[in-house]
Coordinates of C-alpha atoms in Angstrom, one line a residue:
X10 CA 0.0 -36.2 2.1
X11 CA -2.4 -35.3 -0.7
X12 CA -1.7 -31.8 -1.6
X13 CA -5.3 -29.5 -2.2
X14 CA -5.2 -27.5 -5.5
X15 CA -4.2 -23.9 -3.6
X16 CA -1.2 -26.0 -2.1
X17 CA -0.5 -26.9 -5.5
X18 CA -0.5 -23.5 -7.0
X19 CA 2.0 -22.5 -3.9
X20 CA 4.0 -25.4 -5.4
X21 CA 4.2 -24.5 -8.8
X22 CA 5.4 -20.9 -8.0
X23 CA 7.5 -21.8 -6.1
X24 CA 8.9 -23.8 -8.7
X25 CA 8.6 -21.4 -11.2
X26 CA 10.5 -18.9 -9.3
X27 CA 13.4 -21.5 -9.0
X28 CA 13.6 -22.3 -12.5
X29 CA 13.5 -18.1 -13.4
X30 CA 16.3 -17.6 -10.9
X31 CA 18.3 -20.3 -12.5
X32 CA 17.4 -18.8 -16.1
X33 CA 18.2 -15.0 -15.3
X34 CA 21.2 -16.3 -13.9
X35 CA 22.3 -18.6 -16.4
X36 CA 21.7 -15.4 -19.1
X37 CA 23.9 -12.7 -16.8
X38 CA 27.0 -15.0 -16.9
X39 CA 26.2 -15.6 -20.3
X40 CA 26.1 -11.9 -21.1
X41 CA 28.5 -10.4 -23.3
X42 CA 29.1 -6.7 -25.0
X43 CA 29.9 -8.4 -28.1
X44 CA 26.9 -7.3 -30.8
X45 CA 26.6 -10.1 -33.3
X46 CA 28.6 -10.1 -36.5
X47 CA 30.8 -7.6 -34.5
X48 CA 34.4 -7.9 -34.2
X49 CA 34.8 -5.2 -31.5
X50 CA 33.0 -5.1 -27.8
X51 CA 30.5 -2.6 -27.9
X52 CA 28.1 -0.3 -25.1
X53 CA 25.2 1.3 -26.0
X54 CA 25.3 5.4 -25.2
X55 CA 21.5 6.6 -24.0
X56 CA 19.9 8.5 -26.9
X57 CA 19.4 12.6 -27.3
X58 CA 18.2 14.0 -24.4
X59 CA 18.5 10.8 -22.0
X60 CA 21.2 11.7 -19.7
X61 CA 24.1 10.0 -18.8
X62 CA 24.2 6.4 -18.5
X63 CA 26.0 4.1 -16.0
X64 CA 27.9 1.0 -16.8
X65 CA 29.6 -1.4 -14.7
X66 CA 31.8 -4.6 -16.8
X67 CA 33.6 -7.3 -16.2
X68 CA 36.7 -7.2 -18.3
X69 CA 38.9 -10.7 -18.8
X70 CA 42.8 -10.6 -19.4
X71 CA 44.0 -13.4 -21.8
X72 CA 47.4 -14.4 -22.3
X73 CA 48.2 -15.8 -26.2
X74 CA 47.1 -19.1 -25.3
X75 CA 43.7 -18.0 -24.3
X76 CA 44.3 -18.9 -20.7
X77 CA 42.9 -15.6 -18.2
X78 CA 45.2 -14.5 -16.0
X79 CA 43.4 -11.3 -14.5
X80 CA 39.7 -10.6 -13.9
X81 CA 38.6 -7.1 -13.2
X82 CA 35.2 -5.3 -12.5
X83 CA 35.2 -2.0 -14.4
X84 CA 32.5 1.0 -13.7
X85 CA 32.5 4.4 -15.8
X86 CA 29.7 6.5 -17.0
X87 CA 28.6 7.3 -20.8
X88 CA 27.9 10.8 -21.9
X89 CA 24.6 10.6 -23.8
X90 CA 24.9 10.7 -27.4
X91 CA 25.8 14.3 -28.8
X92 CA 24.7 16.3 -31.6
X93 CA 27.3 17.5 -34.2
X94 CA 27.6 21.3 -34.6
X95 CA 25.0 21.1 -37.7
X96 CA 22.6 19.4 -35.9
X97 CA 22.5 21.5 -32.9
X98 CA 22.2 24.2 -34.5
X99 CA 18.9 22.8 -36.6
X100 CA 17.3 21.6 -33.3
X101 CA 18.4 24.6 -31.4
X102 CA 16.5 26.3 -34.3
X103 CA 13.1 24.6 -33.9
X104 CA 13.1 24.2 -30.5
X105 CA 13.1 28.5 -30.1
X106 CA 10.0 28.8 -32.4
X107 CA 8.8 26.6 -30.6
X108 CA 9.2 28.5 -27.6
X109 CA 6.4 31.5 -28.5
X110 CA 3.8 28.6 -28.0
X111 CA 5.1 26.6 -25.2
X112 CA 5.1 29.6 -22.8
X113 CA 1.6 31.0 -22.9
X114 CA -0.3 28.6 -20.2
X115 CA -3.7 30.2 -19.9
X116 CA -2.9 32.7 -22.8
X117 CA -5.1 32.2 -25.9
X118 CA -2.0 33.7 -28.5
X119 CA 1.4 35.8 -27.6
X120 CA -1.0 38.5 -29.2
X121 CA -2.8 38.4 -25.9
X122 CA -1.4 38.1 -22.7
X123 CA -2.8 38.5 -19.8
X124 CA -1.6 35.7 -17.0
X125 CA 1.6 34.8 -16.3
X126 CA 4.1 32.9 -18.7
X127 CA 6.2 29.7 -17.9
X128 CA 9.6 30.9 -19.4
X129 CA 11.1 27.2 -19.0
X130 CA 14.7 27.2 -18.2
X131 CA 15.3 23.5 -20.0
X132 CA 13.5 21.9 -23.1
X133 CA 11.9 18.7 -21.6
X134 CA 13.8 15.2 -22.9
X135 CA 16.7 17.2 -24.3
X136 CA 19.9 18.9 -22.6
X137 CA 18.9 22.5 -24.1
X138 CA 19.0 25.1 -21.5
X139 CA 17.4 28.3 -21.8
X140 CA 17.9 31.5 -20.4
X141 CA 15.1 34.0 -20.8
X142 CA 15.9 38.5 -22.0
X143 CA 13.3 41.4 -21.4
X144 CA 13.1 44.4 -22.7
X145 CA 10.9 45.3 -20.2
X146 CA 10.8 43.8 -16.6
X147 CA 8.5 46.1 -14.8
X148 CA 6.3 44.0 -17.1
X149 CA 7.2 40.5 -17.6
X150 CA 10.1 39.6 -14.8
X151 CA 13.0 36.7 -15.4
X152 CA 10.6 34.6 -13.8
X153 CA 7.4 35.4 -16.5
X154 CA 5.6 36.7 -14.1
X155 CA 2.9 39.6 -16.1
X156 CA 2.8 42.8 -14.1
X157 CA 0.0 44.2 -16.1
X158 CA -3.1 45.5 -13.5
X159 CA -1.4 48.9 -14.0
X160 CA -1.1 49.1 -18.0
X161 CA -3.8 51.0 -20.1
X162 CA -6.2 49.3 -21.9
X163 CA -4.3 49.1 -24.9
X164 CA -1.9 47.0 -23.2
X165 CA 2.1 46.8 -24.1
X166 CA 4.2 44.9 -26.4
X167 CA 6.9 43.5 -24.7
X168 CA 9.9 41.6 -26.5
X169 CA 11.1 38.6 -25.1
X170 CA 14.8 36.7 -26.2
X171 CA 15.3 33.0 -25.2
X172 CA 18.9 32.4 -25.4
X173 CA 19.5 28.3 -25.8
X174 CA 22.6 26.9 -25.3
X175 CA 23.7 23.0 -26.1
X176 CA 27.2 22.2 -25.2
X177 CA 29.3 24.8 -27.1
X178 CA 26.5 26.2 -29.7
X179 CA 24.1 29.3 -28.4
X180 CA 21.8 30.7 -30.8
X181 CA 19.3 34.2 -29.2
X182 CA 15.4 33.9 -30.2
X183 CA 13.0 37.4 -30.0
X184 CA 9.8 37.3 -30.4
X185 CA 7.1 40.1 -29.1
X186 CA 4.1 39.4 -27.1
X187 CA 1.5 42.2 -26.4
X188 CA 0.5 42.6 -22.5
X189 CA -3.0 43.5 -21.6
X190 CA -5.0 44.1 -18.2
X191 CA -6.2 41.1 -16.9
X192 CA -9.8 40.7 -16.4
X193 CA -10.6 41.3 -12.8
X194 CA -13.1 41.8 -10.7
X195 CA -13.2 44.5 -8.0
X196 CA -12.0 42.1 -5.2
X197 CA -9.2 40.8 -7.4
X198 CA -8.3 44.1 -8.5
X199 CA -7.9 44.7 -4.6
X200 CA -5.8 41.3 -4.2
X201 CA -3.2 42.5 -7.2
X202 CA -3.0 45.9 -6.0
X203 CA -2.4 44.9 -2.5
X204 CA 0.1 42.3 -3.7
X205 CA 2.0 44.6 -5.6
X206 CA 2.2 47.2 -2.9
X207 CA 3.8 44.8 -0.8
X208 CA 6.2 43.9 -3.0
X209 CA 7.5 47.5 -3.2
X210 CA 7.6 47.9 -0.2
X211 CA 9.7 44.7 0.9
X212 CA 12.1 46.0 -1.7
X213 CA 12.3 49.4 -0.6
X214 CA 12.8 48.6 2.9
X215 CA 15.1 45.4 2.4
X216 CA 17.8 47.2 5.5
X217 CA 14.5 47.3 7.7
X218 CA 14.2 44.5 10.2
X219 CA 10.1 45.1 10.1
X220 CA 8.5 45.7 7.5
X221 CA 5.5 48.1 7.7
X222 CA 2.6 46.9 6.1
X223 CA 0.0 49.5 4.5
X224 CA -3.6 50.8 6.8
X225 CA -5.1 51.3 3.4
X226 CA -6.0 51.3 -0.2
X227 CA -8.1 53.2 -2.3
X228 CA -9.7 55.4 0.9
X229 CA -10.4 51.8 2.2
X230 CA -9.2 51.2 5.7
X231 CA -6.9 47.5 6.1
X232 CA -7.2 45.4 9.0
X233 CA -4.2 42.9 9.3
X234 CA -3.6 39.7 10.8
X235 CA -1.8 36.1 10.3
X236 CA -4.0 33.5 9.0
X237 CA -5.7 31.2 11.4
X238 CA -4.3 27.5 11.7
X239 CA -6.8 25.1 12.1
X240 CA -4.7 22.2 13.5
X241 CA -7.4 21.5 16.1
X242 CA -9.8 20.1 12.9
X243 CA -7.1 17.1 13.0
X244 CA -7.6 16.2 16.7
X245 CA -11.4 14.6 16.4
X246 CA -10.3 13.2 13.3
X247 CA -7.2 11.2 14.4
X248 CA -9.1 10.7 17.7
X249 CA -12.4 9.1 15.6
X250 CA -10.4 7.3 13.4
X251 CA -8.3 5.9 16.6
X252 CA -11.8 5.2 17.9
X253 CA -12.8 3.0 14.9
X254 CA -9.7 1.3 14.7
X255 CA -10.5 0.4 18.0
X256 CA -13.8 -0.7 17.7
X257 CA -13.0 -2.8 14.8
X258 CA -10.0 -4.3 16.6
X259 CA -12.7 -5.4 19.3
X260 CA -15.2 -6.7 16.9
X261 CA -12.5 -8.6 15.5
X262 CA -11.4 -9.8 18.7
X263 CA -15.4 -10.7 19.9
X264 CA -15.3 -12.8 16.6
X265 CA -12.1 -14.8 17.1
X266 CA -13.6 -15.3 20.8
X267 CA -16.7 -16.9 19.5
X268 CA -15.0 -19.0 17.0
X269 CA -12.6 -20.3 19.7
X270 CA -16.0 -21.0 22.2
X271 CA -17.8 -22.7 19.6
X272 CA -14.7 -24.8 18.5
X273 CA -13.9 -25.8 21.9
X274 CA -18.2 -27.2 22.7
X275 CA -17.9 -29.0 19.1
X276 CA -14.5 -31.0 20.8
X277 CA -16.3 -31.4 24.2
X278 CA -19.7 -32.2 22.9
X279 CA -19.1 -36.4 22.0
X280 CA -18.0 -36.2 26.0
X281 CA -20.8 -34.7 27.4
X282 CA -23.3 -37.0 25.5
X283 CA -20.9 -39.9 26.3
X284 CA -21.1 -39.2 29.8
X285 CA -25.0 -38.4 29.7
X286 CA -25.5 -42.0 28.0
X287 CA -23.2 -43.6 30.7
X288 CA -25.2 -42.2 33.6
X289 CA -28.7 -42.6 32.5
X290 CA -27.7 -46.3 31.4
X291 CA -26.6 -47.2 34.7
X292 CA -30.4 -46.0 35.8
X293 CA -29.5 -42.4 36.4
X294 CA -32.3 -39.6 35.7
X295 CA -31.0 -37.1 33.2
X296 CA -31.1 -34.5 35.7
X297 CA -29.0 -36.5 37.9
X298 CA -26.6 -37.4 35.5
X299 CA -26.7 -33.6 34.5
X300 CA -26.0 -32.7 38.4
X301 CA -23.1 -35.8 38.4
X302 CA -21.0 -34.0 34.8
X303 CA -21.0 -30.6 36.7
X304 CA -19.8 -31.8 40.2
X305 CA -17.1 -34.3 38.3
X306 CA -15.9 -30.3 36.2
X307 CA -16.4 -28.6 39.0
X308 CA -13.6 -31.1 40.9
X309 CA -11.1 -30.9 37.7
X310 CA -11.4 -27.4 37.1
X311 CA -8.9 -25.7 36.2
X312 CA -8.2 -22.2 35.2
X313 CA -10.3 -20.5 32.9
X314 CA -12.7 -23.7 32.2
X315 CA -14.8 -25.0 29.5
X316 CA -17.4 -22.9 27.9
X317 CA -20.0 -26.0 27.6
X318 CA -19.1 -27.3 31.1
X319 CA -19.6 -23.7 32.1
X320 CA -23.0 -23.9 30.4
X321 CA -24.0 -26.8 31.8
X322 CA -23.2 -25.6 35.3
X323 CA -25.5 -22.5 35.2
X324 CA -28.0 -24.4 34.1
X325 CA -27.5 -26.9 37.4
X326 CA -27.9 -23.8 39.5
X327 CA -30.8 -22.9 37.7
X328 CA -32.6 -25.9 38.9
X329 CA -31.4 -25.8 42.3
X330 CA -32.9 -22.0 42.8
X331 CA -36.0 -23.3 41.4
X332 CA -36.8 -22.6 37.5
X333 CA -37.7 -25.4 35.6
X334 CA -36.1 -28.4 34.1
X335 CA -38.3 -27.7 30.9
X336 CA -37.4 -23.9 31.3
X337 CA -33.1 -24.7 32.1
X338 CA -33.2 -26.8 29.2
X339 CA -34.2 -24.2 27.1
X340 CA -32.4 -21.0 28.2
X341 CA -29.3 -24.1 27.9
X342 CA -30.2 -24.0 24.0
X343 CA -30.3 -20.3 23.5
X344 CA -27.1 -19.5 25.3
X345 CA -25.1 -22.1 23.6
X346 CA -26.1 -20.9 20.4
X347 CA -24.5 -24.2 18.8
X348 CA -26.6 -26.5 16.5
X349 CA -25.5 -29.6 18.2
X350 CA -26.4 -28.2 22.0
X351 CA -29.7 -27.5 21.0
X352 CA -30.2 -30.7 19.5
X353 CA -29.2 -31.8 22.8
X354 CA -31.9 -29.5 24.7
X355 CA -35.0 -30.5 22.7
X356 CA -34.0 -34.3 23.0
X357 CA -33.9 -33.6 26.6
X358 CA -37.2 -31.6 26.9
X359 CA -39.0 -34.3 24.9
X360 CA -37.5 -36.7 27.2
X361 CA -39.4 -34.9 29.8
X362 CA -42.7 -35.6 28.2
X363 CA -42.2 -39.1 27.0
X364 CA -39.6 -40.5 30.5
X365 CA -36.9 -42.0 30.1
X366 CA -37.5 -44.9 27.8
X367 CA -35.5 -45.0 24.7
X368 CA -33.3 -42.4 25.8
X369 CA -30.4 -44.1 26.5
X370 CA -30.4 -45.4 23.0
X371 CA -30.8 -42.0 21.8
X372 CA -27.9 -40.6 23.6
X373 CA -25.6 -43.6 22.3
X374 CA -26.7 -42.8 18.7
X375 CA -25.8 -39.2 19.3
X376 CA -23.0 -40.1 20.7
X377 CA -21.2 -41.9 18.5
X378 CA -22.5 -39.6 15.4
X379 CA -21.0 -36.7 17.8
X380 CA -17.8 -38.7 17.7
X381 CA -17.7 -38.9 14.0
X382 CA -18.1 -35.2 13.5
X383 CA -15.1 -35.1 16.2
X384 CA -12.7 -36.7 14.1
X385 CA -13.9 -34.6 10.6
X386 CA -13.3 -31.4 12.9
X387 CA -10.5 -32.7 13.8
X388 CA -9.5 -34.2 10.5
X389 CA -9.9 -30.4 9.1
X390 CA -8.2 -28.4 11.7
X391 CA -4.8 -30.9 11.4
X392 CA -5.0 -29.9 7.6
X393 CA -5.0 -26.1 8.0
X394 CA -2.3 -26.6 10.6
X395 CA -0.9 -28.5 7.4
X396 CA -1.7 -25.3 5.3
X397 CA 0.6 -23.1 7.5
X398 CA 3.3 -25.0 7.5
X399 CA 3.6 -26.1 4.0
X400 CA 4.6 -22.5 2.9
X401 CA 7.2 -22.2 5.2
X402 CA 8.6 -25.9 4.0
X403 CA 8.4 -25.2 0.5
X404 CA 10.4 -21.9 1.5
X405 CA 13.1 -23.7 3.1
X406 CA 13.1 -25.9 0.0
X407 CA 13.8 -23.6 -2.0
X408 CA 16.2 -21.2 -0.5
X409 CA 18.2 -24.4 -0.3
X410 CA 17.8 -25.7 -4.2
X411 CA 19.2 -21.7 -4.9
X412 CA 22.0 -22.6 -2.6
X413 CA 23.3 -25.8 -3.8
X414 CA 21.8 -24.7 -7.6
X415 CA 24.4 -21.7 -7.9
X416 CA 27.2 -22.7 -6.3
X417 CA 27.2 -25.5 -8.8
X418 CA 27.0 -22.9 -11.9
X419 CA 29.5 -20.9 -10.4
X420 CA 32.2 -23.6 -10.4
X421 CA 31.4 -24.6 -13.9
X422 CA 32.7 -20.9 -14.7
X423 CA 30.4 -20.4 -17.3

């Protein structure tokens, strides 16, 4: 079987793939912890900052002659490499002067505060952990929360102290930042105030199972209630896109439908012109052979039927309740909506006009041109039946090449 260029690409990774497994496998039982121009087995530890770091080993036991007489798999886990006292204390150093810069978010300078701070509780990449000091937490909380809506203009310097801590070596960083009023408007003025009422008042009444809620602020009069869900938004949405899910899965369907109808008339079209140019040879009118085809399908029928048969047999009854053979012929054409059928049709209407001289010569040229684009259709269809099953061959090939491949490393004990 001649392979088509997409089967060959198939081939070629499948191939490929073989010949990487192979590779990949050949390398991991050649791998080694032995560094070159190394006398000793070695592991690498991750670097600064990385974590710890997983191994799992296969470890030979040799007798004096070199012969192993114990194989064992081994799994521990490697600390990340460590900083000596010296150097800890150095990074340790930077990374809290740092600090003054990596907290402010939103805040221009720690000479201007006004949002909240992200006091980080571990330096990113490292294995520093920090624990945050305030001289003031009515301010700035544990958290770096700014509680400023009820400082004077003038603000408040508050001093902060990052304590980091690396294994056994702590070093305390203080640094000041000064606190001013945010920037509000009157409704978020509102929103803070109200916020921070609440607050109090959850921690005053923590013993409390309810907690009362205030009826005003500022003279101004509070209405409260829970906020509205709006779950019913999702309903018409999952419900239209069910819906167009739907109509696509019908559209697809309609489509599949008409390339099955038209496949099957292309298969029973060399027929039906093979019977036409049988009948009218044998002195038949092309009506009557017409009316003969549909009482021969209408004997053999058989569950759902053919589509062109079925075409062909409303047109018989079209004739028979009086519309004309000109007219059937036509209305045959437009609801078989296949080239070849309404080639058919206008070699029959113009057989109407001329008679039947010639015809049956037409018919057998049709015929056997119909029969040769049979054997192409049919020619193309058994090669994308060959399509779908070649993947699944070249699978099967080579789950068994991996199969027979490995084993055979294996016992070479490589």
């Amino acid at each position: 079987m001649k392979l088509s260029r997409q089967h060959w690409k198939i081939l070629v990774g499948i191939v490929g793939i073989i010949l990487l497994t192979v590779a990949v496998f050949l390398a991991d039982q050649r791998s080694t912890v032995l560094p070159e121009n190394e006398t000793h087995s070695k592991v690498r530890r991750n670097d600064y900052g990385k974590g710890k770091k997983k191994e799992e080993l296969q470890v030979e036991i040799q007798d004096e002659d070199g012969k192993m007489i114990q194989k064992e798999i081994l799994e521990f886990e490697l600390q990340e490499r460590a900083y000596s006292t010296e150097e800890a204390e150095k990074v340790l150093t930077v990374e809290a002067e740092a600090l003054e810069t990596k907290i402010l978010k939103q805040n221009p300078s720690p000479d201007l505060v006004q949002t909240d701070l992200d006091l980080i509780t571990k330096i990113p990449d490292t294995s520093i952990r920090v624990s945050w000091e305030s001289d003031d937490y009515s301010v700035i909380d544990m958290t770096g929360r700014v509680k400023a809506e009820a400082l004077p203009e003038e603000g408040k310097i508050v001093e902060l102290t990052a304590v980091l801590n690396y294994q056994d070596t702590l070093i305390r960083h203080s640094f000041p930042v000064h606190v001013y009023p945010p920037d509000l408007s009157r409704s978020e003025q509102a929103e803070a105030l109200l916020q921070e009422t609440l607050e109090k008042t959850d921690e005053e009444k923590k013993q409390d199972l309810w907690v009362e809620l205030p009826d005003n602020i500022n003279g101004k009069k509070l209405i409260w209630s829970r906020k509205k869900e709006r779950r019913w938004i999702a309903i018409p949405v999952l419900g239209a896109v069910i819906m167009g899910l739907l109509i696509l899965e019908k559209k697809e369907q309609e489509k599949k439908r008409k390339e099955e109808r038209k496949r099957q008339m292309m298969l029973d079209y060399p027929e039906i012109v093979n019977k036409l140019t049988l009948y009218t040879g044998a002195g038949m009118t092309v009506r009557t052979a017409w009316e003969r085809i549909v009482e021969e399908y209408q004997k053999q029928k058989k569950g759902e039927g053919r589509y062109a048969y079925e075409e062909m047999q409303k047109t018989w009854y079209e004739m028979n309740s009086g519309v004309g053979e000109r007219r059937s012929y036509e209305r045959f054409m437009q609801r078989c909506q296949v080239k070849v059928y309404q080639q058919l049709g206008m070699m029959l209407q113009q057989n109407l006009q001329k008679g039947n001289q010639g015809m049956t010569e037409i018919l057998r040229r049709e015929a056997m041109q119909a029969f040769e684009e049979r054997k192409a259709l049919a020619k193309i269809q058994g090669e994308e039946a060959g399509t779908k099953l070649l993947l699944p061959m070249f699978l099967m090939l080579a789950i068994v090449l991996v199969m027979v491949i490995i084993p055979a490393f294996l016992s070479l004990q490589i």
